Coordinates of C-alpha atoms in Angstrom, one line a residue:
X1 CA 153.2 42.2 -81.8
X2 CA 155.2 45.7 -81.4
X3 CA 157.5 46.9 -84.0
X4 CA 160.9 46.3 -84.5
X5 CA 161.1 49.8 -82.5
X6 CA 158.7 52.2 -81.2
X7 CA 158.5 55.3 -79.1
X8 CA 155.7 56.5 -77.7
X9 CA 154.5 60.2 -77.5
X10 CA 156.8 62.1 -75.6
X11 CA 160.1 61.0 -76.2
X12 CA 162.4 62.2 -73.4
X13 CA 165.2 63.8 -75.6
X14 CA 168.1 64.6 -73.3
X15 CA 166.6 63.7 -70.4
X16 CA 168.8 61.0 -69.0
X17 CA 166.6 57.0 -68.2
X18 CA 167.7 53.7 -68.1
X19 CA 167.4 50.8 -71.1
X20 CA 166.0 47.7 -69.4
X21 CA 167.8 44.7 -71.4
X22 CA 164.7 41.7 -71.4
X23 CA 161.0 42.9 -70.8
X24 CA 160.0 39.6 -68.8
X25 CA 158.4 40.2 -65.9
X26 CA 161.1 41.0 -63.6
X27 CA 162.4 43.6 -66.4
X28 CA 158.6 44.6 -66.4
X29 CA 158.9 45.7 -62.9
X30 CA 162.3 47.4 -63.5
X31 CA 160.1 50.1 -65.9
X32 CA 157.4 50.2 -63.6
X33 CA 159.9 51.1 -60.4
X34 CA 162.0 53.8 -62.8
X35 CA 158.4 55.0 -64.6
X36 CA 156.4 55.8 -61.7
X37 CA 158.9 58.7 -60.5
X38 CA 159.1 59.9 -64.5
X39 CA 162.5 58.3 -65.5
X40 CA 162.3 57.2 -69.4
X41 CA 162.8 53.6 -69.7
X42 CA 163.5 52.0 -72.7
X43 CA 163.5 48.3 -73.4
X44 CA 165.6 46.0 -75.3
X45 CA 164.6 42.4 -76.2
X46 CA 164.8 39.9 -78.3
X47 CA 161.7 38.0 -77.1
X48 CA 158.0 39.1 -77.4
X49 CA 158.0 41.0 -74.5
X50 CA 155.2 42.1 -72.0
X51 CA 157.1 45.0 -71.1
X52 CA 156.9 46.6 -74.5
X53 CA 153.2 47.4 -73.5
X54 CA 153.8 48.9 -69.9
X55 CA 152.2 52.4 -70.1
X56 CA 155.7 53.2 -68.1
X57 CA 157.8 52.0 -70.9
X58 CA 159.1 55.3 -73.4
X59 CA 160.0 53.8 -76.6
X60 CA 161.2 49.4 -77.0
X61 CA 163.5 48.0 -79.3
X62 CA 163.7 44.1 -81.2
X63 CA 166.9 42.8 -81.7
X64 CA 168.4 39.6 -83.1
X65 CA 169.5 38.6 -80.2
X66 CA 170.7 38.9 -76.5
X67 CA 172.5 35.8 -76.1
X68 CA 176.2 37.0 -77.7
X69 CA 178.3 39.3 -76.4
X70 CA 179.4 40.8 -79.2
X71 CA 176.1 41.3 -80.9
X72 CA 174.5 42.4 -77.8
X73 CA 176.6 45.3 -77.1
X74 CA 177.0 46.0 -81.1
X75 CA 173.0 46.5 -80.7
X76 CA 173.3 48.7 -77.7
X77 CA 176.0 51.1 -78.7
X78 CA 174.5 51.6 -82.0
X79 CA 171.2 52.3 -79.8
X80 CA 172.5 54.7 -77.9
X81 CA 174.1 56.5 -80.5
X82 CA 171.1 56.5 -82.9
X83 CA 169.1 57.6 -80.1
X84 CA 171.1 60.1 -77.9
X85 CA 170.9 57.8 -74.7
X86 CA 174.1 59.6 -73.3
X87 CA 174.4 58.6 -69.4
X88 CA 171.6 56.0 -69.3
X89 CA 171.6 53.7 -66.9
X90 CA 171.9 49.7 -68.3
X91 CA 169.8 47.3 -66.3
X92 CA 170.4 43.1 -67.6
X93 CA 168.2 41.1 -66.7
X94 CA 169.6 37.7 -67.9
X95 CA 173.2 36.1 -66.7
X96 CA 174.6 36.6 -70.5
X97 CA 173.8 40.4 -70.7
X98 CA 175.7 40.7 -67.2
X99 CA 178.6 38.8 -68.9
X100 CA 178.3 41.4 -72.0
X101 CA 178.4 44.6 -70.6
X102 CA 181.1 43.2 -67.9
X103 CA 183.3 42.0 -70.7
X104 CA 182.6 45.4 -73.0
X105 CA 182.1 47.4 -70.0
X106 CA 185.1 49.5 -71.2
X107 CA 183.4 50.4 -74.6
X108 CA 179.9 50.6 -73.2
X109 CA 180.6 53.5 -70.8
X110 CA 182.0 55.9 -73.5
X111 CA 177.6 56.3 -73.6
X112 CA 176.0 54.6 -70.7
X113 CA 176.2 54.4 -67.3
X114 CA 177.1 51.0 -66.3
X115 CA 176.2 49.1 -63.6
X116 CA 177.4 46.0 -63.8
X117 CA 181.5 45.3 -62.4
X118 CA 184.0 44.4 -64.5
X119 CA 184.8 40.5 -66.2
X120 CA 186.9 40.0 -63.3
X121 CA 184.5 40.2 -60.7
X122 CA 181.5 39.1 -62.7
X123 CA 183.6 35.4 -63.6
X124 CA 182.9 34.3 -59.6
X125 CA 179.1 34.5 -60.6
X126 CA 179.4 33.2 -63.9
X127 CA 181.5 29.8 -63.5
X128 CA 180.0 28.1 -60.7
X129 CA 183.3 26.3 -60.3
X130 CA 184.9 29.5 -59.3
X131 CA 181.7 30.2 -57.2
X132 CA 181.9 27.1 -55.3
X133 CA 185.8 27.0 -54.8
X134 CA 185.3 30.9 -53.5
X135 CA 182.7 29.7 -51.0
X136 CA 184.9 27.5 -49.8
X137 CA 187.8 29.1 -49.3
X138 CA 186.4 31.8 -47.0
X139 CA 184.0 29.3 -44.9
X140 CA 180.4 29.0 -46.4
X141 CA 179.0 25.7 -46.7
X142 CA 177.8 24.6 -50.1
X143 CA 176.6 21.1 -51.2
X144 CA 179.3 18.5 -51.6
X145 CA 180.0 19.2 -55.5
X146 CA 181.6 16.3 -58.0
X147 CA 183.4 17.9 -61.4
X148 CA 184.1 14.7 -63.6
X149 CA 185.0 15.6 -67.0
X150 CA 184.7 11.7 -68.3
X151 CA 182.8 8.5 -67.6
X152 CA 186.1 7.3 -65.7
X153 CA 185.5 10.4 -63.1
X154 CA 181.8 9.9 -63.1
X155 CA 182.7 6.4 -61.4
X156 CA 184.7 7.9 -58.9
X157 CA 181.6 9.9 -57.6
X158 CA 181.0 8.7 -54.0
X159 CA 177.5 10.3 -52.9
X160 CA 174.3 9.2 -51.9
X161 CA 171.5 9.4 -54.1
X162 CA 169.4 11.3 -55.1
X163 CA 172.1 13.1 -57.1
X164 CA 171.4 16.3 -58.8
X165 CA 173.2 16.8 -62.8
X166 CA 174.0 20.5 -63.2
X167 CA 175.8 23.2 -65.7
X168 CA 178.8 25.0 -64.3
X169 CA 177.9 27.6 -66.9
X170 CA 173.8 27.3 -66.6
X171 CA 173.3 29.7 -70.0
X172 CA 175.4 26.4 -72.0
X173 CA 172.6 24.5 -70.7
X174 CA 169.6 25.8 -70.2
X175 CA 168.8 27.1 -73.5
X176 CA 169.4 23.6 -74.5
X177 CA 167.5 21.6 -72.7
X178 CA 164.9 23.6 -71.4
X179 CA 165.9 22.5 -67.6
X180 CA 168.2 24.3 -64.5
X181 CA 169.5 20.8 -63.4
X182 CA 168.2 17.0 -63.7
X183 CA 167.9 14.3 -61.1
X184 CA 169.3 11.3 -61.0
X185 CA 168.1 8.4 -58.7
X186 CA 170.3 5.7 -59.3
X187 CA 174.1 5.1 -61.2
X188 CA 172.5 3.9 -64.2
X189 CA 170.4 7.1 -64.5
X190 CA 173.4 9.1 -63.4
X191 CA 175.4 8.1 -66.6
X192 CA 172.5 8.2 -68.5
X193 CA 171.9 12.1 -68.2
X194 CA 175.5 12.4 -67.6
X195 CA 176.1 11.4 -71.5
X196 CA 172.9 13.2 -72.5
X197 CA 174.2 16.7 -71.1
X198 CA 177.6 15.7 -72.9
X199 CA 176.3 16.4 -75.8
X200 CA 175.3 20.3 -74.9
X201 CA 177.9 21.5 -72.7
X202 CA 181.6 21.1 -73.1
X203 CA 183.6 18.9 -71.1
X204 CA 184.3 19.7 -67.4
X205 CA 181.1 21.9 -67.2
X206 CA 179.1 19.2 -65.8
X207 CA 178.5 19.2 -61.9
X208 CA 177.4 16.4 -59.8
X209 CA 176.1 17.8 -56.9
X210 CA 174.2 16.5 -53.4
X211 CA 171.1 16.7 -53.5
X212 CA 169.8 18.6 -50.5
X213 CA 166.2 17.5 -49.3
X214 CA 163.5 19.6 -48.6
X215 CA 161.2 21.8 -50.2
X216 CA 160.5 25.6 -50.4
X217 CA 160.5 26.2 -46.7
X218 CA 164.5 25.4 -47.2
X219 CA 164.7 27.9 -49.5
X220 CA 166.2 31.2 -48.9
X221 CA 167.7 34.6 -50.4
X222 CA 169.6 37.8 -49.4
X223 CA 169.2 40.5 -52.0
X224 CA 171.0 43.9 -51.6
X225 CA 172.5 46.6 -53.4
X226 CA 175.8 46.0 -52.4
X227 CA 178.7 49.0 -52.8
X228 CA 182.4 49.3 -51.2
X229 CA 181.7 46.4 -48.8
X230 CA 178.5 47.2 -47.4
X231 CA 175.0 46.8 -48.4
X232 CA 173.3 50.2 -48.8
X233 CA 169.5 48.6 -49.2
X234 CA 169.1 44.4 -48.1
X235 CA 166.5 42.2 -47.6
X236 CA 166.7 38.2 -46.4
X237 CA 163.6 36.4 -48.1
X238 CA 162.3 32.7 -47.8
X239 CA 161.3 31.6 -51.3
X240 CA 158.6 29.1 -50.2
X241 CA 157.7 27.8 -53.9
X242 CA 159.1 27.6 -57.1
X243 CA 158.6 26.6 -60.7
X244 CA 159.5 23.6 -61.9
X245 CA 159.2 22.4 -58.1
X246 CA 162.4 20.6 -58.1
X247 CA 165.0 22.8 -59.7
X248 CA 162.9 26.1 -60.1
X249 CA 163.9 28.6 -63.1
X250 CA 161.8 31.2 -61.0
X251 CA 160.6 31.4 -57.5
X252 CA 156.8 32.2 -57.5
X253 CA 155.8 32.8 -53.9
X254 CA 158.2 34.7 -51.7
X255 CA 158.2 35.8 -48.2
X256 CA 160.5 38.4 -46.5
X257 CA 162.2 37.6 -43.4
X258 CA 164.7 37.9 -40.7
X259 CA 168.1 36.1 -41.5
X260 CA 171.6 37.9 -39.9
X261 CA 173.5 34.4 -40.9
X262 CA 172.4 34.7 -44.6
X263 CA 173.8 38.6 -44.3
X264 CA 176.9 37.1 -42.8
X265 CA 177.8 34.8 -45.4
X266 CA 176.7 36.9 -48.5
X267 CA 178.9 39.9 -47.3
X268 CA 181.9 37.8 -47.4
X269 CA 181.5 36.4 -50.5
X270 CA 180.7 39.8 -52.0
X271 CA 183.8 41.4 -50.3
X272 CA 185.6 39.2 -51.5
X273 CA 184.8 39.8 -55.6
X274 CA 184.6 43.7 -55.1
X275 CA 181.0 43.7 -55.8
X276 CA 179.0 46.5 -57.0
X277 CA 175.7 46.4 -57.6
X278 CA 172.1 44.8 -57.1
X279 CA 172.4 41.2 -56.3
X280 CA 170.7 37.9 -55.4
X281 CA 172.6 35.3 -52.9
X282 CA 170.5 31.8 -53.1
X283 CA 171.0 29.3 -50.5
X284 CA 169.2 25.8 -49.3
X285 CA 168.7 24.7 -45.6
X286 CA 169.7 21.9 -45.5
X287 CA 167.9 19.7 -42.4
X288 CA 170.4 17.1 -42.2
X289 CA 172.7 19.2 -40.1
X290 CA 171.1 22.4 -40.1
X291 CA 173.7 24.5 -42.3
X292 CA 172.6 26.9 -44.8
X293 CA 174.8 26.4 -48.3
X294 CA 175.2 28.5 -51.2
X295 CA 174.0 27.6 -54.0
X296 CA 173.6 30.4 -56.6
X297 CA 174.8 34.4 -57.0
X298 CA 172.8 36.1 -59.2
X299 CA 174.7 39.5 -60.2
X300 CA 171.6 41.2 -61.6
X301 CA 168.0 41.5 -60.7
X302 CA 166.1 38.9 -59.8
X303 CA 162.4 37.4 -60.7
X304 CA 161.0 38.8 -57.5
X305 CA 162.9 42.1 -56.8
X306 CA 159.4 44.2 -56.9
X307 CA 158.9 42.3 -53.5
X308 CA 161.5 44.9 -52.4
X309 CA 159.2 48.2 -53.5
X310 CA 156.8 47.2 -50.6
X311 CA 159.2 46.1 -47.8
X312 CA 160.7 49.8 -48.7
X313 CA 163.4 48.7 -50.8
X314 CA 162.8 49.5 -54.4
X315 CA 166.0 48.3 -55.6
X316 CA 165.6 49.6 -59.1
X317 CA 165.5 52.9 -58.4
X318 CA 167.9 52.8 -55.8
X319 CA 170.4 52.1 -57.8
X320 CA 169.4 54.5 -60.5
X321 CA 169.9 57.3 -57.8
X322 CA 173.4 56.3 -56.7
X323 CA 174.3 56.0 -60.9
X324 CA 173.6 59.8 -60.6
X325 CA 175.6 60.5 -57.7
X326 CA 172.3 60.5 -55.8
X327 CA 172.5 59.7 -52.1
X328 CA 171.5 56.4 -51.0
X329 CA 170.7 55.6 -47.2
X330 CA 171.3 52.7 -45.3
X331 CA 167.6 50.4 -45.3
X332 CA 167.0 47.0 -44.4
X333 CA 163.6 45.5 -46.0
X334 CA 160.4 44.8 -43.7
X335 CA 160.1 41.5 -43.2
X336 CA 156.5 39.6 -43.5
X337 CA 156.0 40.6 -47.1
X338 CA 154.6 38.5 -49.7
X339 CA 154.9 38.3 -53.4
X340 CA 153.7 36.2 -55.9
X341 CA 153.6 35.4 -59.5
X342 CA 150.2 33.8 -60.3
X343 CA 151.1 32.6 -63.8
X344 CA 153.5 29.9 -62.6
X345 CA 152.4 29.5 -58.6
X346 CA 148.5 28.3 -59.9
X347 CA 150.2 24.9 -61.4
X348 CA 153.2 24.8 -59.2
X349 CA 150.5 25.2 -56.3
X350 CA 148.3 22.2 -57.9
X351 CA 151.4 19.9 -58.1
X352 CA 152.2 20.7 -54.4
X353 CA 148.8 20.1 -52.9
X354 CA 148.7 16.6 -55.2
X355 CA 152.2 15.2 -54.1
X356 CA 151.0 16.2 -50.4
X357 CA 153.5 18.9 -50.1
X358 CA 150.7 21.5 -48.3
X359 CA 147.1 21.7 -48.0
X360 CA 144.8 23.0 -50.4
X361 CA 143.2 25.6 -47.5
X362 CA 146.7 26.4 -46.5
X363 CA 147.3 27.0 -50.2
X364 CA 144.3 29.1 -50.9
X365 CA 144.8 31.3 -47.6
X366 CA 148.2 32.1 -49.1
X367 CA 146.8 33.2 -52.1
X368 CA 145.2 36.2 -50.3
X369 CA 147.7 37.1 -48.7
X370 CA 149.8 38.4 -51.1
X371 CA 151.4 42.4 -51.2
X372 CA 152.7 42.4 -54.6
X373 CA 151.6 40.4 -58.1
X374 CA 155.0 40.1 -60.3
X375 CA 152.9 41.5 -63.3
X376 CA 148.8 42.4 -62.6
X377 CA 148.2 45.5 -60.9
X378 CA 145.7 48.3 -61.6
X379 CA 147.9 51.5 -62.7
X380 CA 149.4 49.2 -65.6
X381 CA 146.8 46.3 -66.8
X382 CA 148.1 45.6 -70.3
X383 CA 151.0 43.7 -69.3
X384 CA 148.9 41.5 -67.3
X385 CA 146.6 40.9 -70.2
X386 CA 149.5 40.4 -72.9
X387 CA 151.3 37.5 -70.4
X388 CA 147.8 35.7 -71.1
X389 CA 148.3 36.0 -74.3
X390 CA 151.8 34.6 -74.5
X391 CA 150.8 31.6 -72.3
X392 CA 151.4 29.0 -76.0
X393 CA 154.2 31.1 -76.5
X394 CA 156.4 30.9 -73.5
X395 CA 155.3 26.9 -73.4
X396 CA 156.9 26.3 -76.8
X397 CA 160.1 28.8 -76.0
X398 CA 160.6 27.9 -72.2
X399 CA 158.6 25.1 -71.6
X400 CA 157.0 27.5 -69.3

């Protein structure tokens, strides 16, 4: 594996890049998007990364760890002094870098550029308590939502199963159990996870929450780069199938689209936190009454922003030229664009066509018909051939 750091050949000097913070594959396509036009990227992780061997990426960095505040932007500011990074732009990639550099933002800016709004802005994305009381407050549906804090409140829970178990605070969660939400199919299962998750999140973080039926053709997105109310570059996307199927980490087959209510509702909401920067608005269909609801706001990139560089949005870079006072016109992404991510759509893909979710030719004709591969692609192999490698890896870390 790389180094603890390493530069390649080259080294930009004063010329002024961006420091990609995670090298998944969605930070992966952050160096590609930035590399291509001959911006230095540098990248920050503290995971075995498959951006470290980009040919885009300048010089990488191991750290500790990403998941404190504190320690994060300790690791970044000593970075950017060590290394002269003056002015570069700071891309996160995960929910918990967002909350760092929002919380630090003050101290982070006396070297970087950042991108990312302040704590109280960023709070509305990070507590989905404050994200669902937002929601409805200025009239976008969401699924009916439960908050009990005890066994007592659990009781008083008055939905129809399915029910779905979920973290107000996903990062309290997630790296805990492995899992975005659970299902629950009955009251006896229902108490059963809810005292499980007791034991990894703190009181009052748990959510019950509806679960709304169907499957990835109910899924849908608006991603912009959003900036004094308006969204300079947008794009509405269907996210047709996802891995785990269920509660999906990541989608892995995406298809852009045309969706003015989703552009409604996601302006409002965004408005109404004083949003700056590239974002990721999640909803769900639901086909009981035909309302779209909110369920996530992701205040960063997303898996499958590189969709964006072939609809003629390469969100990325767009926001790397408005960082340096670059001007950004008004685009709105093609729609009928396809993206996939192989690695996690092959067994997602299998499951579907054995539960009777799709076909297996409708499957396969979707496979070849596909505009952009999260991480193979000619110009930049290695990656590609590293993620292979990683396969036991990310099963052990992520459960893949």
């Amino acid at each position: 594996m790389p180094d603890e750091y390493r530069r390649q050949d080259g080294f930009p000097g004063g010329r002024i890049g961006a420091l990609v913070l995670g090298g998944d594959f969605h930070g992966l396509g952050i160096v590609r998007s930035l590399g291509r036009r001959g911006v230095p990227v540098g990248v920050v992780d503290d995971e075995r990364s498959i951006a470290f061997y980009s040919r885009y990426t300048t010089f990488t960095h191991r750290v500790p760890s990403l998941r404190g505040a504190k320690e994060t932007v300790e690791a970044l500011l000593d970075l950017g002094r060590r290394e002269k990074l003056q002015g570069w732009v700071l891309y996160p990639t995960r929910d918990e870098s967002v909350a760092a550099l929002s919380q630090y933002r003050d101290e982070l800016t006396e070297i970087f550029r950042v991108p990312t709004p302040s704590w109280r802005t960023v709070n509305w994305l990070w507590d989905k308590r404050k994200t669902y009381q937002l929601a409805q407050e200025i009239g976008i549906p969401i699924p009916k939502t439960w908050y009990p804090r005890n066994l007592r409140e659990l009781e008083q829970v008055d939905g129809c199963f399915p029910l779905a178990l979920k973290p107000a605070i996903k990062e309290h969660f997630i790296y805990a159990t492995k899992d975005k939400a659970w299902r629950a199919d009955s009251p006896a299962q229902l108490r059963k996870l809810f005292h499980k998750a007791s034991q990894v999140v703190p009181p009052g973080e748990i959510m019950i929450q509806d679960l709304i039926p169907g499957s990835g053709d109910c899924q849908y997105a608006y991603c912009c780069f959003f900036k004094n109310g308006k969204a300079l570059a947008s794009l509405a996307v269907c996210r047709r199938r996802q891995h785990p199927a269920e509660f999906g980490r990541a989608s892995t087959y995406v298809e852009s689209i045309e969706l003015p209510l989703l552009e409604e509702y996601s302006h409002r909401f965004l408005r109404a936190i004083d949003f700056y920067g590239l974002v990721e608005v999640e909803f769900k269909l639901d086909p009981r009454d035909g309302k779209y609801r909110l369920l996530d706001v992701n205040g960063r990139t997303w898996g499958y922003h590189t969709i964006g560089r072939r609809a003629g949005v390469d969100f990325p870079h767009l926001l790397f030229t408005d960082q340096l006072d670059g001007e950004v016109a008004i685009r709105i992404g093609k729609p009928g664009i396809r993206w996939i991510r192989l690695m996690t759509d092959l067994p997602s893909g299998m499951l579907g066509i054995l539960q009777g979710e799709f076909r297996l030719g409708s499957y396969v004709r979707s496979l070849f018909h596909c505009d952009e591969e999260a991480v193979m692609c000619k110009d930049d192999p290695m990656p590609g051939l590293a993620e292979l490698a990683l396969v036991p890896h990310l099963i052990r870390t992520r459960g893949f």
